[in-house]
XYZ file of C-alpha atoms in Angstrom:
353
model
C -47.356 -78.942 -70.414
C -49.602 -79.076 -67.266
C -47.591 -82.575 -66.065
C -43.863 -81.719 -67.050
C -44.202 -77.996 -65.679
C -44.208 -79.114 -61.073
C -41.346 -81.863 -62.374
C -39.555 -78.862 -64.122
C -40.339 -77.323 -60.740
C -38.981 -79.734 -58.702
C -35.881 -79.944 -60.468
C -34.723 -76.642 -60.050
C -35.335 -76.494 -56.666
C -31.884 -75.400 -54.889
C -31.852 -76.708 -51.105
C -29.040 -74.484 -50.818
C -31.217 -70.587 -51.629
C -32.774 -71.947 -48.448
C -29.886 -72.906 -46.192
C -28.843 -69.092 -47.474
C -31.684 -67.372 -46.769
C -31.891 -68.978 -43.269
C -28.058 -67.731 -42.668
C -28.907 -64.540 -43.579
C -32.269 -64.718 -41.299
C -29.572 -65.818 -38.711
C -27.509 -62.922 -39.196
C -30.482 -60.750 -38.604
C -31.921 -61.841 -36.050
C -28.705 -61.859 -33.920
C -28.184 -58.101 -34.263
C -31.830 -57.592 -33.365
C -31.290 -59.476 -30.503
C -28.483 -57.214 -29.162
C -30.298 -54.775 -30.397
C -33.214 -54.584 -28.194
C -33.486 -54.891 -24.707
C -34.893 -52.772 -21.748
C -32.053 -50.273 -22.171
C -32.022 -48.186 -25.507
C -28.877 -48.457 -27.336
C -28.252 -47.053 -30.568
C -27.121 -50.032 -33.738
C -24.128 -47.606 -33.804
C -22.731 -47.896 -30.318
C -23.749 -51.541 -30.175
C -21.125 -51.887 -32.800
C -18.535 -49.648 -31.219
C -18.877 -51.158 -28.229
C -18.319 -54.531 -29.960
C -15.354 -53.494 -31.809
C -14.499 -50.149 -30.712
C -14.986 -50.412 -27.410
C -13.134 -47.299 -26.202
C -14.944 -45.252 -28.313
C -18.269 -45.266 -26.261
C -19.147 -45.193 -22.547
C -17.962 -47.949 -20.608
C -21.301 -48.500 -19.387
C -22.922 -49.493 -22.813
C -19.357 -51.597 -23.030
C -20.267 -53.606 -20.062
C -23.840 -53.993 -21.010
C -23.685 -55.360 -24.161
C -20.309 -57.307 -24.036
C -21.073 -58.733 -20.895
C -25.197 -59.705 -21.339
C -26.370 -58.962 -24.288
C -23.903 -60.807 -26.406
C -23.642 -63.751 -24.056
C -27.336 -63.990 -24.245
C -27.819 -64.015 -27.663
C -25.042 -66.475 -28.296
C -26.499 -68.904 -26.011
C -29.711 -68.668 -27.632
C -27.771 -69.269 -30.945
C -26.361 -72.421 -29.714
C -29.418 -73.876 -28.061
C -31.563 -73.295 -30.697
C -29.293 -75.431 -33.181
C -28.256 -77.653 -30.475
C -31.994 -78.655 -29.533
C -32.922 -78.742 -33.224
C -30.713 -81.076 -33.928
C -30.899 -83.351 -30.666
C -34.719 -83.840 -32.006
C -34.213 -84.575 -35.533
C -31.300 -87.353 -34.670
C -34.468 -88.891 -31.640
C -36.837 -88.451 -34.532
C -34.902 -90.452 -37.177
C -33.549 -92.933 -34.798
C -36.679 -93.870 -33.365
C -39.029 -93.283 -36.408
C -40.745 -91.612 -34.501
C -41.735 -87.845 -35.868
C -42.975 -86.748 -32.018
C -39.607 -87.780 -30.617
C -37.316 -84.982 -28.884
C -35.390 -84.606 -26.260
C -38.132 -82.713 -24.021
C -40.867 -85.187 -24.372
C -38.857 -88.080 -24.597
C -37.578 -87.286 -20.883
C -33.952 -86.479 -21.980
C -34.608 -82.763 -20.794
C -36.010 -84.046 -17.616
C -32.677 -86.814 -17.286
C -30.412 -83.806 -17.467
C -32.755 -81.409 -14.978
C -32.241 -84.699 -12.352
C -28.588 -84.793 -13.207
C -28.320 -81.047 -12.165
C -30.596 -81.167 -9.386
C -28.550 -83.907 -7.365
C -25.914 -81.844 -7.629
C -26.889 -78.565 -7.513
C -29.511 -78.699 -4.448
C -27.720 -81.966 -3.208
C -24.316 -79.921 -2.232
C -25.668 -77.163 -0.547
C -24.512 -73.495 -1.836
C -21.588 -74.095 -3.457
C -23.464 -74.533 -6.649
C -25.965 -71.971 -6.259
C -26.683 -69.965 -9.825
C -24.607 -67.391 -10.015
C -21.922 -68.720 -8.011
C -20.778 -71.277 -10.700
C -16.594 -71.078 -11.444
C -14.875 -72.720 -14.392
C -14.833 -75.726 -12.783
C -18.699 -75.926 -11.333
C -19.658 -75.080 -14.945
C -18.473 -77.956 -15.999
C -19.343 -80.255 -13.433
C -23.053 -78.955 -13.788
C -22.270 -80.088 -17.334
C -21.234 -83.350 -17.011
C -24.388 -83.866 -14.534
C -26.847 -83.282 -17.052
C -24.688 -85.131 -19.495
C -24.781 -87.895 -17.090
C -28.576 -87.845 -16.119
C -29.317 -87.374 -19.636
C -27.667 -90.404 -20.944
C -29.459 -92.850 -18.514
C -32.909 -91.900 -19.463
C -32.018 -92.708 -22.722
C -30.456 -95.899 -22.363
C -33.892 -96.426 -20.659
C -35.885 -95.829 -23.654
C -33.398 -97.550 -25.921
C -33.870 -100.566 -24.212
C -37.846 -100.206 -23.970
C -37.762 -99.217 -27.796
C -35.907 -102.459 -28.542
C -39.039 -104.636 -27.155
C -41.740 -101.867 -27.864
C -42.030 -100.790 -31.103
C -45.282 -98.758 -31.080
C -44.647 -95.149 -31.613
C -47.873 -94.036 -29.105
C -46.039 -96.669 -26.618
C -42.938 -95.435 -26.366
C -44.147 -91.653 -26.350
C -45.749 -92.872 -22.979
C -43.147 -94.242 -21.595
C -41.210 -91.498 -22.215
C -43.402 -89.116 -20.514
C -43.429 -91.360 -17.751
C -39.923 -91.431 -17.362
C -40.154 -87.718 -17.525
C -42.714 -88.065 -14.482
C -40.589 -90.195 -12.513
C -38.123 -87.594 -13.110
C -39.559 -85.119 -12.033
C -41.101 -86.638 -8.828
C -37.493 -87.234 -7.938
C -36.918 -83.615 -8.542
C -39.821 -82.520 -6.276
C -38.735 -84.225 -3.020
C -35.056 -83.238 -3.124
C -36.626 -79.273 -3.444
C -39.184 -80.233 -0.551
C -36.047 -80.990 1.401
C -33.684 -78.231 0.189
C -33.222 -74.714 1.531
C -34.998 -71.254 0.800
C -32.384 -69.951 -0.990
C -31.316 -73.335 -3.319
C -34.868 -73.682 -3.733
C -35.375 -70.063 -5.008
C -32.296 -70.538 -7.471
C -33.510 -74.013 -8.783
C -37.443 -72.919 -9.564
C -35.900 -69.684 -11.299
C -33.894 -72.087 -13.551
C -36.256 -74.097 -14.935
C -38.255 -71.743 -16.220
C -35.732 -71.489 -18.623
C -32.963 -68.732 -19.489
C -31.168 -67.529 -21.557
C -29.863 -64.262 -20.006
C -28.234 -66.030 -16.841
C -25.836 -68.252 -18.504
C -22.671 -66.341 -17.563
C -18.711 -66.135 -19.521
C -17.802 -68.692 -17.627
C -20.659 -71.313 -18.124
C -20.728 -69.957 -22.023
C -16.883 -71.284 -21.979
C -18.195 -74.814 -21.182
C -21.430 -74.668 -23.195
C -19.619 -73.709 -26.206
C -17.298 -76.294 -26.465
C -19.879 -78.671 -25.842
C -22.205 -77.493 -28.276
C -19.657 -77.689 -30.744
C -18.724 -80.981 -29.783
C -22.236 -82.351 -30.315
C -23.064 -80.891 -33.449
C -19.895 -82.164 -35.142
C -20.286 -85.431 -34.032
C -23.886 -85.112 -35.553
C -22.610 -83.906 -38.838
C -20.237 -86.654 -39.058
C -23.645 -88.966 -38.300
C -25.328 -87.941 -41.143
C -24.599 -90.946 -43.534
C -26.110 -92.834 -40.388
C -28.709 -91.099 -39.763
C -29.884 -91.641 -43.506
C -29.383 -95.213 -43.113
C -31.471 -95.399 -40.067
C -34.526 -94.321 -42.284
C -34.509 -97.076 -44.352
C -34.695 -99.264 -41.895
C -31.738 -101.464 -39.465
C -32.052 -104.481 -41.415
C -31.292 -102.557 -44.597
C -28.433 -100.541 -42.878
C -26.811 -103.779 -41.620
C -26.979 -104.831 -45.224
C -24.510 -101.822 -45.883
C -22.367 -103.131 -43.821
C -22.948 -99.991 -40.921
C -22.356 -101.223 -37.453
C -26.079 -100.474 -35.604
C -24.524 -100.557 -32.099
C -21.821 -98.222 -32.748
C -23.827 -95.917 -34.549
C -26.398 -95.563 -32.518
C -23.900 -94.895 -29.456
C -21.982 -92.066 -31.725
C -25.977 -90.631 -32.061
C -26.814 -91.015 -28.647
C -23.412 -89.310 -27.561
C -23.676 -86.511 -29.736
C -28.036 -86.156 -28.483
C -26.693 -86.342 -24.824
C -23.854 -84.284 -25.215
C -26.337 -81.292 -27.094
C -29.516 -81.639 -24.917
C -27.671 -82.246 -21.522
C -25.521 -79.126 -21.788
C -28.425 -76.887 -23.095
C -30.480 -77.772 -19.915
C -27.598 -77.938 -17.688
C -27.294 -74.086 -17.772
C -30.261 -72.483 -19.613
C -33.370 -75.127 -18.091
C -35.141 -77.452 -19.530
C -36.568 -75.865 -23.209
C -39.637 -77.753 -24.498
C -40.923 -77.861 -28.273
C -38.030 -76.587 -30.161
C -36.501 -79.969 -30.717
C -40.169 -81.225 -32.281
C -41.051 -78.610 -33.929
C -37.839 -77.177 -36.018
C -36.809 -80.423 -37.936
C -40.438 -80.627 -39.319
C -40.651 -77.243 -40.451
C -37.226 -77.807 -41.838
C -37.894 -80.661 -43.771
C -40.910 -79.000 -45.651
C -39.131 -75.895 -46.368
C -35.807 -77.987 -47.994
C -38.029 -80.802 -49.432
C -35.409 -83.488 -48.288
C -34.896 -86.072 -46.302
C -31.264 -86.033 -46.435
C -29.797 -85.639 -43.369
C -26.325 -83.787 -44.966
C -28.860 -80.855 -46.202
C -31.618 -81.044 -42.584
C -28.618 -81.084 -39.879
C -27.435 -77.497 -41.608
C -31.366 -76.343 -41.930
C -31.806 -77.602 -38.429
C -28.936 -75.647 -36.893
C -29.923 -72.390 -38.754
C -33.729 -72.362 -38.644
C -33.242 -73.636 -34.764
C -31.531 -70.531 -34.001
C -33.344 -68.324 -35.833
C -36.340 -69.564 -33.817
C -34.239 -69.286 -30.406
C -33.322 -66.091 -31.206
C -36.903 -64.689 -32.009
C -38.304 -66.157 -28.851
C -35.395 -64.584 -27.085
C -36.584 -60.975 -28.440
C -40.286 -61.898 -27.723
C -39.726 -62.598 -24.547
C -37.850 -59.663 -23.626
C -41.325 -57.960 -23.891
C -39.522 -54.834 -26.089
C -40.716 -51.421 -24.417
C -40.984 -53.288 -21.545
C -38.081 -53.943 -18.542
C -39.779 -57.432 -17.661
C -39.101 -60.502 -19.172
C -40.946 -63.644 -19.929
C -39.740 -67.396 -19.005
C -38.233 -68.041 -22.451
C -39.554 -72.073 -21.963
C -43.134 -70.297 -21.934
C -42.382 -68.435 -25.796
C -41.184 -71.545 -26.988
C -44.562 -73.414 -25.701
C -46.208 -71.281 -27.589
C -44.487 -71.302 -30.681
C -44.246 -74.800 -30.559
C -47.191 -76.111 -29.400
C -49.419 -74.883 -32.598
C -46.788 -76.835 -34.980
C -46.523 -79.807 -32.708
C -51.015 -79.766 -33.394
C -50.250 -79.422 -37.070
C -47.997 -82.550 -37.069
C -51.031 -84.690 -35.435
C -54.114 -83.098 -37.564
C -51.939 -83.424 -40.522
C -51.326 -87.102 -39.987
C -55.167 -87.814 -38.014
C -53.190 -89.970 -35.497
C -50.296 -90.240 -33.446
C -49.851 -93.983 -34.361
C -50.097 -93.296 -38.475
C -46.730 -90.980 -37.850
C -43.733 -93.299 -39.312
């Protein structure tokens, strides 16, 4: 009785009551995010103005159609888009502390944007981005993104130690960085001023116009990733075992990278570099589905990653408060404290495979 009872448990565990619950978490958090803010608004005239919009004040129109909804739609998609970007690094490499932030990815993208945006003087200043601009700042970060990790992917195909590449990784992210610092020691007051203010991370200043371009991407990425998933399975057992399948390595990996490049770059191209979301979510989401199929944790990632987005989005709008908090610090802390858990869990970085 005492031995068949956790199989019978086991058994009739649905993956799927989760994936619900976490859409319905989703759905929740999303009108609590347009919900709250610095200016009361009733749940009644958030509607009206959603649907009904000459019903109310065009005022309350303007406010939530043109920043609160943006802003909580852009925290939808980076959460999922991160999420994901960190479980694909994580399978790929083996590597359970992979993600696009501390792998240097994040920081590939930030250089990508910051040679163009304080290397052309103040026709890219925030704010001042058209249709075009948007995407350009896009393709930057898609760019710098993509050369950091061809960087590791050719380090990880000599170094196989996970504590090795981590290193380099942050290294590259150094490097970076340093880069980064000299072109702002040589730029303007005012580029200068717009460029600190964006990597601190934000989700409120993404405007229609860069949400046109990040949505598309987003998309892009995340169906490319879903298509993966097959791959991304046969990555965990191993290449030698995948090549026994008959999967080309080379062209999956480049499909994975594409899809990681395309979903990191264009998150950090317009709301700054976002640390911890991209280690921490696929973790959590693999204990709470109790798979490591990658069909059932791309889903969970998407949906628990912006359920997480979205509740650092509220926390950081301090509610009852009209300031607001550098949404790359909530995430820091919400992160960090999982990202310990991982390591205690395991007692070392190097016994994580």
């Amino acid at each position: 009785m005492d031995q068949t009872g956790p199989a019978k448990s086991k058994r009739s565990y649905r993956p799927e009551g989760s994936l619900f619950l976490l859409a319905v978490l989703v759905v929740i958090f999303f009108v609590l995010d347009l919900f709250i803010g610095s200016y009361h608004i009733s749940l009644s005239n958030i509607l009206k103005a959603l649907f009904a919009p000459g019903q109310v004040d065009s005022q309350l129109v303007t406010i939530v159609r043109q920043f609160r909804l943006p802003k909580a739609l852009t925290a939808l998609l980076a959460g999922a888009a991160l999420s994901v970007a960190g479980l694909q690094m994580q399978t790929v490499f083996r590597n359970p502390l992979a993600g696009p932030y501390v792998l240097g990815i994040s920081s590939g993208a930030s250089l990508g944007v910051a040679l163009l945006v304080l290397g052309t003087g103040n026709l890219f200043a925030a704010g001042a981005f058209n249709i075009m601009g948007a995407w350009s700042v896009a393709g930057a970060a898609w760019i710098g993104a993509a050369i950091i990790l061809l960087l590791i992917l050719a380090v990880s195909a000599r170094v196989k130690d996970i504590m090795t590449i981590l290193i380099l990784g942050i290294l590259f992210s150094s490097a970076t960085s340093a880069i980064v610092n000299i072109m702002q020691y040589f730029s303007n007051e005012s580029m200068l001023k717009s460029f600190v203010v964006w990597t601190m991370g934000s989700l409120g200043s993404v405007t229609n116009a860069q949400l046109h371009v990040l949505l598309p991407g987003v998309l892009l990425g995340l169906f490319l990733a879903i298509i993966s998933a097959k791959l991304l399975d046969a990555f965990l057992l191993g290449e030698d075992y995948a090549r026994s399948m008959g999967m080309n390595v080379q062209l999956a990996r480049v499909l994975i990278f594409i899809s990681t490049c395309i979903l990191a770059g264009s998150i950090t191209a317009f709301c700054g570099p976002i640390g911890f979301i991209g280690i921490a979510v696929p973790h959590i989401v693999r204990m709470a589905l109790r798979t490591a199929r990658h069909q059932r944790l791309i889903p969970g990632s998407i949906l628990l990653g912006s359920v997480t987005m979205l509740f650092s989005d509220i926390i950081s709008q301090l509610p009852g408060s009209e300031s607001t908090l550098p949404i790359n610090s909530v995430t820091a802390l919400l992160g960090i404290p999982v990202v310990v858990w991982i390591i205690l869990r395991k007692k070392t970085v190097g016994a994580l495979s």
